[in-house]
XYZ file of C-alpha atoms in Angstrom:
616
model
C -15.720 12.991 0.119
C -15.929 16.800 -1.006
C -17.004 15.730 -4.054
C -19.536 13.524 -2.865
C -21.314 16.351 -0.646
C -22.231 18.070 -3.133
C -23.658 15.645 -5.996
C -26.680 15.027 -4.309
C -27.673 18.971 -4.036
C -26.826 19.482 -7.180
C -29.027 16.621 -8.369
C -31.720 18.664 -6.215
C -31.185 22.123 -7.753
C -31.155 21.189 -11.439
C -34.393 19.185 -10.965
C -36.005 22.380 -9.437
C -34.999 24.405 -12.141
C -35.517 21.898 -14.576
C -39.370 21.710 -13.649
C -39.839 25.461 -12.883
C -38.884 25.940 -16.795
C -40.594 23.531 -18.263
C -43.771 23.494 -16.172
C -43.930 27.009 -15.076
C -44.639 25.895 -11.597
C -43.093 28.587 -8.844
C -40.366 27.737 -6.754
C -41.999 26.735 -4.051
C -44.550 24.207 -6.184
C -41.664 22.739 -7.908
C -39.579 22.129 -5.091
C -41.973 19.492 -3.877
C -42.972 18.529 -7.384
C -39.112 17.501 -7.558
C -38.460 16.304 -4.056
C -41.582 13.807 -5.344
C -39.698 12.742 -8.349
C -36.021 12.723 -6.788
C -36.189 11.099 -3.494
C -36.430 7.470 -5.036
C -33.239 8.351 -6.628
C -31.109 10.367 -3.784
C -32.341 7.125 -1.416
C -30.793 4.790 -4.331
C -28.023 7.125 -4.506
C -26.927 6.958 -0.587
C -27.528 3.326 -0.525
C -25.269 2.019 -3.062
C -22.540 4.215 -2.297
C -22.843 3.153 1.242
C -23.165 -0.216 0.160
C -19.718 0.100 -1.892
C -17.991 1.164 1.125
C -19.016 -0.312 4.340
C -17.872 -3.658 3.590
C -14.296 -2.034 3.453
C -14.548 -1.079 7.303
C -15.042 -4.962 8.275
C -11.221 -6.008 6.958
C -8.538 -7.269 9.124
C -5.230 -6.289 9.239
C -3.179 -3.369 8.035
C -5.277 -3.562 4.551
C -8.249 -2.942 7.097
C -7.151 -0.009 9.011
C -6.642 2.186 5.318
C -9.657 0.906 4.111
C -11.317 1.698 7.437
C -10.228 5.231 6.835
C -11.807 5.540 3.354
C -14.927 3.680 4.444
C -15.519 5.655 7.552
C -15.597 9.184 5.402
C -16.932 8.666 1.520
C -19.901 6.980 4.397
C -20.006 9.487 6.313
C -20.312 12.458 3.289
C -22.649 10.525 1.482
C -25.081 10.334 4.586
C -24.720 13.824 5.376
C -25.030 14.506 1.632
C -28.495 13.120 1.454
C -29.702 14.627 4.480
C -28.375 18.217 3.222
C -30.437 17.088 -0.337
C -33.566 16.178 1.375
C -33.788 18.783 4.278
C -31.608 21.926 3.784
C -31.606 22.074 -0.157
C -35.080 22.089 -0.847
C -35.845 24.624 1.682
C -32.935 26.934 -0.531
C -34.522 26.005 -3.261
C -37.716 26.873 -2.320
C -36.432 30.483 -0.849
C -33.370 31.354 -3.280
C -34.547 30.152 -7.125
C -36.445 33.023 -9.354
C -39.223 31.302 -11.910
C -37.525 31.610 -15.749
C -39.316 34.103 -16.379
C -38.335 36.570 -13.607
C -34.900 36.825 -15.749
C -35.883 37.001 -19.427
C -34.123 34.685 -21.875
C -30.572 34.267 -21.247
C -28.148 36.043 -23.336
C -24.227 35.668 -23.759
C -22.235 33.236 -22.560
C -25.016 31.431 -20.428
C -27.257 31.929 -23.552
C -24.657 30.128 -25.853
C -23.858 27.798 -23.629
C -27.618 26.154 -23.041
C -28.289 26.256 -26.980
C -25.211 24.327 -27.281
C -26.139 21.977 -24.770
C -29.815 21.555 -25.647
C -27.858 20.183 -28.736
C -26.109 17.518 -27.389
C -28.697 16.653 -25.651
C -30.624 15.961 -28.503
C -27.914 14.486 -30.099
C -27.499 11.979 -27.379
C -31.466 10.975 -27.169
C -31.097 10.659 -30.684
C -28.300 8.416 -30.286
C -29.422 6.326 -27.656
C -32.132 5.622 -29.689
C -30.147 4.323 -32.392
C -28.053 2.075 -30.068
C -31.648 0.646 -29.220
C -32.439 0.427 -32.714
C -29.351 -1.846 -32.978
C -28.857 -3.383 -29.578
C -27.665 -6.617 -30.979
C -24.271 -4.754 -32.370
C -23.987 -3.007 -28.969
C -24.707 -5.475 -26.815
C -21.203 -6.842 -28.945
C -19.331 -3.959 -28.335
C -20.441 -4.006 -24.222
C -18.962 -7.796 -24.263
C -15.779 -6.759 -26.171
C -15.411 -3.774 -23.027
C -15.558 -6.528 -20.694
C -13.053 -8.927 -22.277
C -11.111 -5.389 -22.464
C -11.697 -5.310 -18.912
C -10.914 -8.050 -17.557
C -7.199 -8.482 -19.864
C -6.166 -5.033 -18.566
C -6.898 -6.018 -14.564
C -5.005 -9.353 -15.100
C -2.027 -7.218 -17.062
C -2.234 -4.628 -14.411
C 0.728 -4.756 -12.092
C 0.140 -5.421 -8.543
C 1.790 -4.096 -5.325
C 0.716 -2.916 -1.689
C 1.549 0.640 -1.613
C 3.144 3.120 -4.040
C 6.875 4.696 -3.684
C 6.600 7.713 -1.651
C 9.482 9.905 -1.786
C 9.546 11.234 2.058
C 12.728 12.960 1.853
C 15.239 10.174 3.630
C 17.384 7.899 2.436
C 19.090 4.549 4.572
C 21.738 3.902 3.633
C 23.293 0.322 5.417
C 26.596 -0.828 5.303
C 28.262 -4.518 6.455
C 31.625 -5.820 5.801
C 32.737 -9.580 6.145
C 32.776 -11.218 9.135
C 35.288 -10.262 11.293
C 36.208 -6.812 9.983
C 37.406 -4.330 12.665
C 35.454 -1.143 13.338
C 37.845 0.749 11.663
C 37.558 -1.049 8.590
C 33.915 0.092 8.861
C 34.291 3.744 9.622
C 36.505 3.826 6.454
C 33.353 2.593 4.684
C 31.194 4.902 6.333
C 33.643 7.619 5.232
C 33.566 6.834 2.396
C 29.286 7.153 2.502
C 29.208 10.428 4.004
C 31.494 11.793 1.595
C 29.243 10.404 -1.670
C 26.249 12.126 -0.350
C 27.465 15.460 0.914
C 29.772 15.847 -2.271
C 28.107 13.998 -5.540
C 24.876 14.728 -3.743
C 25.221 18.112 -2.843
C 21.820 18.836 -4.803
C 19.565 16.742 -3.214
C 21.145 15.904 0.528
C 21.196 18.126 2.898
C 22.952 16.125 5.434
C 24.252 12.539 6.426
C 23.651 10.527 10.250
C 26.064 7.802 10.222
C 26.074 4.738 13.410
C 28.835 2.798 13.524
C 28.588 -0.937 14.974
C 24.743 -1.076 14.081
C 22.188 -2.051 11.511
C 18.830 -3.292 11.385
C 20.414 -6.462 10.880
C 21.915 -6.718 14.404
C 24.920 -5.341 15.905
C 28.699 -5.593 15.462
C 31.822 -4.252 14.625
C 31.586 -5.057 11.065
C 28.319 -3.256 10.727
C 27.429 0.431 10.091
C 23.998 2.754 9.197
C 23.873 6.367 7.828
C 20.737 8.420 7.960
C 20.303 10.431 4.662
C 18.610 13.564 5.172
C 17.600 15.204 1.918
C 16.601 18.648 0.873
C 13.402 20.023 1.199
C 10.533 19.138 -1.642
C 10.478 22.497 -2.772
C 13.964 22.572 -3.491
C 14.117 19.121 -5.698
C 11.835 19.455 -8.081
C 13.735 17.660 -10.975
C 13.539 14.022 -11.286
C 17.012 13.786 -11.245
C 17.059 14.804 -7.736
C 13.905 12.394 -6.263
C 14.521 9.955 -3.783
C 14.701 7.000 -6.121
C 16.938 8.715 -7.625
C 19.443 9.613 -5.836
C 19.086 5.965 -4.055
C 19.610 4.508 -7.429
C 22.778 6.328 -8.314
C 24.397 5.477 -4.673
C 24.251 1.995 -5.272
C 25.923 2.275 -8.204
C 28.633 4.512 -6.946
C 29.214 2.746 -3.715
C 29.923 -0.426 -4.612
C 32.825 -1.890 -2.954
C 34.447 -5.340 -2.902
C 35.410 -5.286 0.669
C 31.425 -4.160 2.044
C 28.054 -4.678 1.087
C 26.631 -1.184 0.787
C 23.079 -0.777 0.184
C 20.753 2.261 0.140
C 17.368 2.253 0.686
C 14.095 4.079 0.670
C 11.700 3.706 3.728
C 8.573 2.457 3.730
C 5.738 4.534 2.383
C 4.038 3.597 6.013
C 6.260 3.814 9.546
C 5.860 0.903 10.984
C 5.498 -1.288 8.176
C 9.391 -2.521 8.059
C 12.410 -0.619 8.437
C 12.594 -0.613 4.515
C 10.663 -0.544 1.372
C 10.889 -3.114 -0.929
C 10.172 -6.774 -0.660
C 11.239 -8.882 2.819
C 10.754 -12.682 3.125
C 12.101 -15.250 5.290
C 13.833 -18.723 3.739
C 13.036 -21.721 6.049
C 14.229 -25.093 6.600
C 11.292 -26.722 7.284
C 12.596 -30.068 7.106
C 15.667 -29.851 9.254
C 18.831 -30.561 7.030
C 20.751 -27.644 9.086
C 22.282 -24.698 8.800
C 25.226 -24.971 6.003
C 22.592 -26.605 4.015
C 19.891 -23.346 4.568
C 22.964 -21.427 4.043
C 23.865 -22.676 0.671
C 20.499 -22.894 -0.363
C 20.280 -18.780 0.673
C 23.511 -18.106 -1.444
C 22.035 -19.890 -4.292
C 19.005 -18.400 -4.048
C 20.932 -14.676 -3.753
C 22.991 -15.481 -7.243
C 19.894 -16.350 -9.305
C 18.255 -12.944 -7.763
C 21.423 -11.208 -9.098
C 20.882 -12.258 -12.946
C 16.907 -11.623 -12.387
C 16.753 -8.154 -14.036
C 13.303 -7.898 -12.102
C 15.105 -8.215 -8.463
C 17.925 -5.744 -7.389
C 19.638 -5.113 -3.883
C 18.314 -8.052 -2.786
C 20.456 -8.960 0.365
C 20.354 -11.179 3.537
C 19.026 -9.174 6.548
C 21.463 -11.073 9.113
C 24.917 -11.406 9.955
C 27.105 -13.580 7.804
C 28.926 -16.746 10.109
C 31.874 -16.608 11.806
C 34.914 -17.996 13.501
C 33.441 -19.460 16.908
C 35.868 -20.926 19.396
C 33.915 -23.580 21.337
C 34.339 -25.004 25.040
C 33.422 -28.816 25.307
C 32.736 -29.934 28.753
C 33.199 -33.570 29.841
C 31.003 -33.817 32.041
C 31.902 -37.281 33.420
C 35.497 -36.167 34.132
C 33.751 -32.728 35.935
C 31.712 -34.921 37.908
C 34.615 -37.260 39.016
C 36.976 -34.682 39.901
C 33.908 -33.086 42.102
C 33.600 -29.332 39.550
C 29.949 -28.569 39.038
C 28.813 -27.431 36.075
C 27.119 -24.224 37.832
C 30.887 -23.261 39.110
C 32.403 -23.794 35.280
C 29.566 -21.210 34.138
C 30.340 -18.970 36.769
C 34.169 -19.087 36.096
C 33.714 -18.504 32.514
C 31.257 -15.686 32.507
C 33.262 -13.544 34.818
C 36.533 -14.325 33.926
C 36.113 -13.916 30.011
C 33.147 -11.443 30.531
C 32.031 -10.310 33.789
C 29.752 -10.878 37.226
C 28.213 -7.868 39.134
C 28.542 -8.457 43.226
C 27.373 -5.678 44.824
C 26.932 -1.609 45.919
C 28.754 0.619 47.858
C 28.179 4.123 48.601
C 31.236 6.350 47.566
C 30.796 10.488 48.701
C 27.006 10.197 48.860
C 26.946 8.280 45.477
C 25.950 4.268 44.642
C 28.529 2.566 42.535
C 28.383 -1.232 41.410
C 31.137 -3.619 41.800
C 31.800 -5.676 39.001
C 34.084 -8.672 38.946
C 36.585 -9.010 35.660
C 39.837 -10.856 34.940
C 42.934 -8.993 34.007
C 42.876 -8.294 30.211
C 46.452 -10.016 29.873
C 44.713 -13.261 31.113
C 41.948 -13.281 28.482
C 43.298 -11.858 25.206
C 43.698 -15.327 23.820
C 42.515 -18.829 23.193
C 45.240 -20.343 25.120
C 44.777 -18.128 28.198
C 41.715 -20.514 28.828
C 44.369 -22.869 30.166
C 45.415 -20.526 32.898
C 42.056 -20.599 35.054
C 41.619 -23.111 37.774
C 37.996 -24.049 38.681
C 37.386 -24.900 42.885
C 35.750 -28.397 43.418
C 33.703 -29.785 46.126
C 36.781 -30.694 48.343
C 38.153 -26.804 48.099
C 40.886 -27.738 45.761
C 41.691 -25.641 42.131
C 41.487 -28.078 39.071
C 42.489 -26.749 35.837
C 40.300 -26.103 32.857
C 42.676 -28.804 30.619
C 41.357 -31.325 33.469
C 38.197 -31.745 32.046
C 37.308 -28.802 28.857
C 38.467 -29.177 25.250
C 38.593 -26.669 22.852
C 37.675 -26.420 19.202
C 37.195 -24.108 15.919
C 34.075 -23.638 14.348
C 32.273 -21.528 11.892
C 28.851 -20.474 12.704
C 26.085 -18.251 12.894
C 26.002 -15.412 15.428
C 22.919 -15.716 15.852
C 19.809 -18.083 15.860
C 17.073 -17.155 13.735
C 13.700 -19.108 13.568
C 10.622 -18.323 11.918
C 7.387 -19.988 12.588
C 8.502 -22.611 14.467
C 11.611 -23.415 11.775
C 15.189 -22.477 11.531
C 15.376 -19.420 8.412
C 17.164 -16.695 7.118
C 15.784 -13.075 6.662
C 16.008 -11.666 3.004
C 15.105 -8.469 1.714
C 15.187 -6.512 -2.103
C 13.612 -4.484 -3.814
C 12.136 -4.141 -7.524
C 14.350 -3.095 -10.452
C 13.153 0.727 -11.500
C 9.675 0.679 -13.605
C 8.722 -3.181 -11.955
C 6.188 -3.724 -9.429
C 6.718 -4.991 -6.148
C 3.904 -7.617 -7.170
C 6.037 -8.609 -10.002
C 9.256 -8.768 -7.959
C 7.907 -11.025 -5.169
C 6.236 -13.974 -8.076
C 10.147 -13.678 -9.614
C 11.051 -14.696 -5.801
C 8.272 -17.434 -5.966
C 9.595 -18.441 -9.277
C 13.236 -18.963 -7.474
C 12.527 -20.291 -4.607
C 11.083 -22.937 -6.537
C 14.092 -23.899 -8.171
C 15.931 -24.531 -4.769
C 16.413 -28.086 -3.558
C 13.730 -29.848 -1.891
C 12.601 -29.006 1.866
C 12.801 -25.060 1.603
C 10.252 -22.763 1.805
C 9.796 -18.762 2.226
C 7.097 -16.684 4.075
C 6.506 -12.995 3.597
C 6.511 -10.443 6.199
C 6.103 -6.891 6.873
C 4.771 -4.608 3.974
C 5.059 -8.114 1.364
C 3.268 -9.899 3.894
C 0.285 -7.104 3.793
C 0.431 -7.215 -0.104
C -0.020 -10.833 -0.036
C -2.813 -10.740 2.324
C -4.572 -7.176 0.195
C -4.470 -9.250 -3.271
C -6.259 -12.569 -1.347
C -8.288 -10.029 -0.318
C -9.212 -8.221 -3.340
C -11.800 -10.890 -4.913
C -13.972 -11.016 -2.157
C -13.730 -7.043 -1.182
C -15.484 -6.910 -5.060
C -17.788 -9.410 -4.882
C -19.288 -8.598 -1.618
C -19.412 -4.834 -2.372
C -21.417 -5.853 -5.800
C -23.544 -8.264 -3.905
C -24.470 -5.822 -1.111
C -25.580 -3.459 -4.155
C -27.681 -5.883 -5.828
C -29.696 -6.842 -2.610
C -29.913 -2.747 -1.667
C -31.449 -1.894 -5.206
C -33.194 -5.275 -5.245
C -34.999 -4.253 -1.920
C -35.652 -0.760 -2.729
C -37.161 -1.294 -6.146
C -38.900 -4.590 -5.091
C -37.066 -5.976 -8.530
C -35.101 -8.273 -9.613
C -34.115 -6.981 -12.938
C -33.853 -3.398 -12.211
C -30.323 -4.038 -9.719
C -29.251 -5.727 -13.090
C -29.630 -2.579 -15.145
C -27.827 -0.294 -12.969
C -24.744 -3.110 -12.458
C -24.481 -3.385 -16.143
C -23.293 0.478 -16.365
C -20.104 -0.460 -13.867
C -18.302 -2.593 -16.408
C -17.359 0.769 -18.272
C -16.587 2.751 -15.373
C -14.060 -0.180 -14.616
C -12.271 -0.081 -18.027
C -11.831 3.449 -17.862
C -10.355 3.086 -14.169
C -8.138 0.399 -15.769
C -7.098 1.976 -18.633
C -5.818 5.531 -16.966
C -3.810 3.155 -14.612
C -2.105 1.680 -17.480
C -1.285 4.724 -19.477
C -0.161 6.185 -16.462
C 2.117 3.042 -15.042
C 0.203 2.987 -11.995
C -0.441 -0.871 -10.286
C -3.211 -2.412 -8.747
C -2.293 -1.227 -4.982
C -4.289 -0.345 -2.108
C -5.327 3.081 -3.091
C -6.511 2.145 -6.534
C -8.532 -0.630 -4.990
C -10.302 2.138 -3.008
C -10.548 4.054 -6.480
C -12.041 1.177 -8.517
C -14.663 0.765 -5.568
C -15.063 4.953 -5.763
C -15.590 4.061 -9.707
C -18.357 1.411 -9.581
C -20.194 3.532 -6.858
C -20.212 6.583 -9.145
C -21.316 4.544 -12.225
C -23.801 3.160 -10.263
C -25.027 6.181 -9.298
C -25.295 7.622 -12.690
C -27.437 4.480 -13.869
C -30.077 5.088 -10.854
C -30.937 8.787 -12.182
C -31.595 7.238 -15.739
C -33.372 4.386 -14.069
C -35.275 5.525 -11.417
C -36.954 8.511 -14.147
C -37.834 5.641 -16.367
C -39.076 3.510 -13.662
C -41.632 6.468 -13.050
C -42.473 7.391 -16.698
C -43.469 3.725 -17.051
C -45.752 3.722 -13.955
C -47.267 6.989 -16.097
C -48.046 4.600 -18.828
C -45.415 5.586 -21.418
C -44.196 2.442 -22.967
C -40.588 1.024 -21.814
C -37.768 2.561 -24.690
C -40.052 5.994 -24.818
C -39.683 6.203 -20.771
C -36.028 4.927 -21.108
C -35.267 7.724 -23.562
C -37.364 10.031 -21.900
C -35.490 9.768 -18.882
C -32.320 9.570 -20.545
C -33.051 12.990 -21.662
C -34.156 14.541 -18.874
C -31.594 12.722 -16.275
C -27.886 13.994 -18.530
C -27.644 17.508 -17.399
C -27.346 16.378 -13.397
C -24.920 13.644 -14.528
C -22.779 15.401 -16.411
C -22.400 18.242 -13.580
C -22.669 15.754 -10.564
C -19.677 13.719 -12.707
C -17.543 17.049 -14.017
C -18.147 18.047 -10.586
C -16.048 14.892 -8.778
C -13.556 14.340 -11.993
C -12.897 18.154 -11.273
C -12.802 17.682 -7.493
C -10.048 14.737 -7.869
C -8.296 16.500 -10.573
C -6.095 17.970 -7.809
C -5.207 14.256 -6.816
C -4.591 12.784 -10.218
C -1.348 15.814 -10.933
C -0.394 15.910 -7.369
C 3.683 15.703 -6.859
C 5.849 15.849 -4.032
C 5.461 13.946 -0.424
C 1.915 11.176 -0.938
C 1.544 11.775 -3.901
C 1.984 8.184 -4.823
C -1.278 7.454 -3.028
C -2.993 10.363 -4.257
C -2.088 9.693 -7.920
C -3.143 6.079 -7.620
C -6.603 7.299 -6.110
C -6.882 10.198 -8.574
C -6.031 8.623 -11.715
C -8.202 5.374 -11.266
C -11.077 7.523 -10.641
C -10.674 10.352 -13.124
C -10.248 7.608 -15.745
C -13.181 5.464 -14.542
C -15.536 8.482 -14.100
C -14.522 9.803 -17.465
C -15.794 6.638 -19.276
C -19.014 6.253 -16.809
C -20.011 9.922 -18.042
C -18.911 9.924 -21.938
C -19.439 5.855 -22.446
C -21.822 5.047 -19.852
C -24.242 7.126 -20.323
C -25.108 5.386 -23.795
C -25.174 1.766 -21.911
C -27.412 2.680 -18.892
């Protein structure tokens, strides 16, 4: 948006000066010799980046609210820009600029530096007149850019958001079913001490829970809290949060406990992990050991996928379940309700509040609650006596059975079908796009009447990369019909869309030499890219659109304006690739979505200024 403020003034100023010199007009008379010649193009300008961007603010979802963000400010620069360009600069321009001749002929630096560039820009008329000399060559050489294109978008990686490295690490722990608490503090132990002593570097200090995890609660169930070191003091890779992440699950695995450690997600609220979260349905109802073994065979083909690691089930494993059967007929006969069996059972193996009672000025409840000697064991259910309608105590044995089972703790359903939750994450240097189609890929292999749905941040990645085609398509069609209207052509929206195709392979080609993946932010960059490129094409265009109304036949007015339109691209362009510089090296915390915003548009406005320029 900074960047954007100022193109359009600067497009304002160099016109000025541009006509002062070579007309000799004073400042005042070329200011509104330029404003005359300009204001097609700053119009043209404002519109297509506006149309790049406001189609962003109309998405749904989580997708929607980023792009919301982005749309909301490049929209709201790029207005203001073109107000400051058509109001406040001219009136500068008008007051501040000296006529050439006030200063003499420059000398020095300045001096050096304007016979050098009067150069290239000969060199570059002379140029573009020789790729219209042979247009048929180039016009083979603009197809082979967008065959190179279009390979490098469908090779390009794809996740939701990049790894951000916020400076915590979870770290959760969960031992077979059944294992005692202490079992589990020894394995939290065991946690704390990896971190604070082959972590010393990097971890500044550990928050451990015992008897929880984002999985549910239990005694065979534990969470630590990582706290690392400040940015400033990890500077190495060695020391990132990936990192150290990666080098605790190799160090903590046990045989006893699953251990896993974590990074969160780059967004709060998105999950309580990163990584890739899905859940594996029955949708056809062949029950739980069945969804069960489908889950574990699902989990050992993700272990020998060298795309997947850590993936996991978010749940608690079954367990040993002791089960009451109630005959009801012999209940009914011996006159026990099945309202006073419930009751019995629920106070005498748990407990049943009855009421308050004030005690020095203070209310305390009363709870009801069997002797612990009559409800340590199985059998003790044979020792309670339920009262009947006639006022008489029948015996559990009278009418109850009692069985072993092996079950889940829990129910879990997901749209409307029983599932289990399972999460992962990508193997180091894999997207999370790639990881979740290896999923795909397995899930396919399981036995008939399973299915998986994404949720949390996978479920937003899904729904970003559906949404991807059409965010393009509109945001080019809004263009076409925005130049279309305000040149009252058909053919001229054509010209200026022609010039994006380079921007996009330069976009493309930065991510892949940098290993970035078609996320959210680069999405936002591409769109940056095609405005930008864009824009360039409507200074060339909308000078040659006037030299022909002049009279001056069509490749003498397109080189014409060629000529006269590089020096306010190439500063208007150096200008924003300078201005997003700071983006494309940033490190430390976000600078996974600044990277993938700077480097997408540093490379795409690289090749719209050096490449473009020669296409327009």
């Amino acid at each position: 948006a900074i960047g954007l403020l100022v193109d359009d003034a600067i497009v304002v100023v160099e016109n000025v000066e541009r006509v002062m010199e070579e007309e000799g007009l004073s400042p005042k008379e070329a200011t509104r010799k330029s404003m005359g010649e300009i204001t097609g193009a700053l119009v043209g300008i404002a519109t297509v980046l506006s149309a790049v961007f406001i189609p962003m603010a109309f998405f749904g979802g989580s997708v929607g609210v980023i792009y919301r963000q982005f749309s909301v400010t490049i929209v709201s620069a790029m207005v203001l820009s073109v107000l400051v360009a058509l109001i406040l600069t001219p009136a500068l321009c008008a007051t501040l600029l000296r006529p050439p001749k006030a200063h003499g002929k420059s000398r020095g630096f300045f001096g050096w530096f304007n016979r050098n560039f009067d150069r290239t820009t000969h060199a570059y008329r002379s140029g573009t007149a020789g790729m219209l000399a042979r247009s048929g060559r180039f016009l083979v050489i603009f197809l082979a850019i967008i065959v190179g294109m279009g390979w490098m978008f469908a090779r390009l990686p794809s996740s939701f958001l990049p790894e951000e490295d916020l400076g915590i690490l979870i770290t959760m722990v969960q031992l077979p079913a059944g294992a005692t608490s202490d079992r589990t503090e020894l394995v939290l132990d065991k946690v704390r001490r990896h971190f604070l002593e082959d972590e010393k570097d990097a971890v500044e200090g550990v928050f451990s829970v015992n008897g929880y995890g984002f999985n549910g609660q239990g005694q065979n169930l534990g969470i630590a809290f990582v706290r690392l070191k400040p940015f400033g003091e990890r500077k190495t890779p060695a020391v990132s949060a990936a990192a150290v992440a990666g080098r605790a699950m190799g160090a903590l695995r046990m045989r006893d406990a699953m251990v896993f450690t974590l990074t969160p997600p780059a967004i709060q609220g998105m999950g309580n992990s990163g990584g890739f979260s899905f859940y594996l349905q029955d949708i056809t109802g062949v029950g739980h050991e069945k969804l069960m073994a489908a889950r574990n065979q699902l989990l050992g083909m993700a272990g020998q996928d060298p795309r997947l690691i850590a993936t996991r089930p978010n749940g608690l494993e079954d367990e040993p379940q002791f089960v009451v059967d109630i005959d009801q007929e012999k209940a009914s006969a011996l006159g026990v309700s099945l309202a006073d069996i419930n009751t019995t059972l629920s106070s005498a193996w748990g407990s049943a509040y009855v009421n308050d009672f004030l005690d020095r000025g203070r209310v305390k409840k009363v709870y009801l609650q069997s002797a612990a000697d009559f409800r340590m064991q199985p059998e003790d259910l044979a020792k309670w006596e339920v009262r009947n309608s006639a006022g008489t105590m029948v015996p559990f044995a009278s009418f109850a059975s009692t069985r072993w089972t092996y079950g889940s703790p829990r129910l879990e359903r997901f749209n409307g079908a029983s599932a289990v939750e399972i999460q992962g994450q990508a193997a180091p240097g894999v997207s999370s796009g790639v990881a979740m189609d290896a999923i795909d890929e397995i899930v396919g292999k399981l036995p008939p009447g399973f299915s998986h749905d994404w949720t949390g941040l996978s479920h937003q990645e899904r729904l970003s990369s559906n949404q991807a085609t059409a965010l393009y398509a509109i945001s080019v069609l809004v263009i076409f019909l925005c130049l279309a209207a305000l040149y009252e052509s058909w053919s001229i929206p054509f010209a200026v869309l022609l010039s994006v195709p380079v921007g996009i392979f330069g976009a493309l080609l930065g991510a892949h030499l940098f290993g970035q993946s078609n996320d959210v932010y680069f999405k936002v960059g591409l769109l940056t890219t095609i405005g930008l490129a864009a824009k360039n094409a409507i200074l060339i265009v909308e000078f040659a659109i006037e030299r022909q109304a002049h009279g001056i036949g069509l490749v003498e007015a397109t080189l014409d304006a060629a000529r006269q339109r590089l020096r306010p691209i190439l500063m208007t362009s150096f200008a924003f690739i300078l201005g997003v510089t700071p983006l494309a090296i940033a490190s430390g915390p976000g600078s996974g979505a600044q990277n993938a915003i700077g480097i997408g548009v540093m490379g795409g406005m690289i090749a719209a200024t050096v490449i473009g320029v020669f296409f327009v």
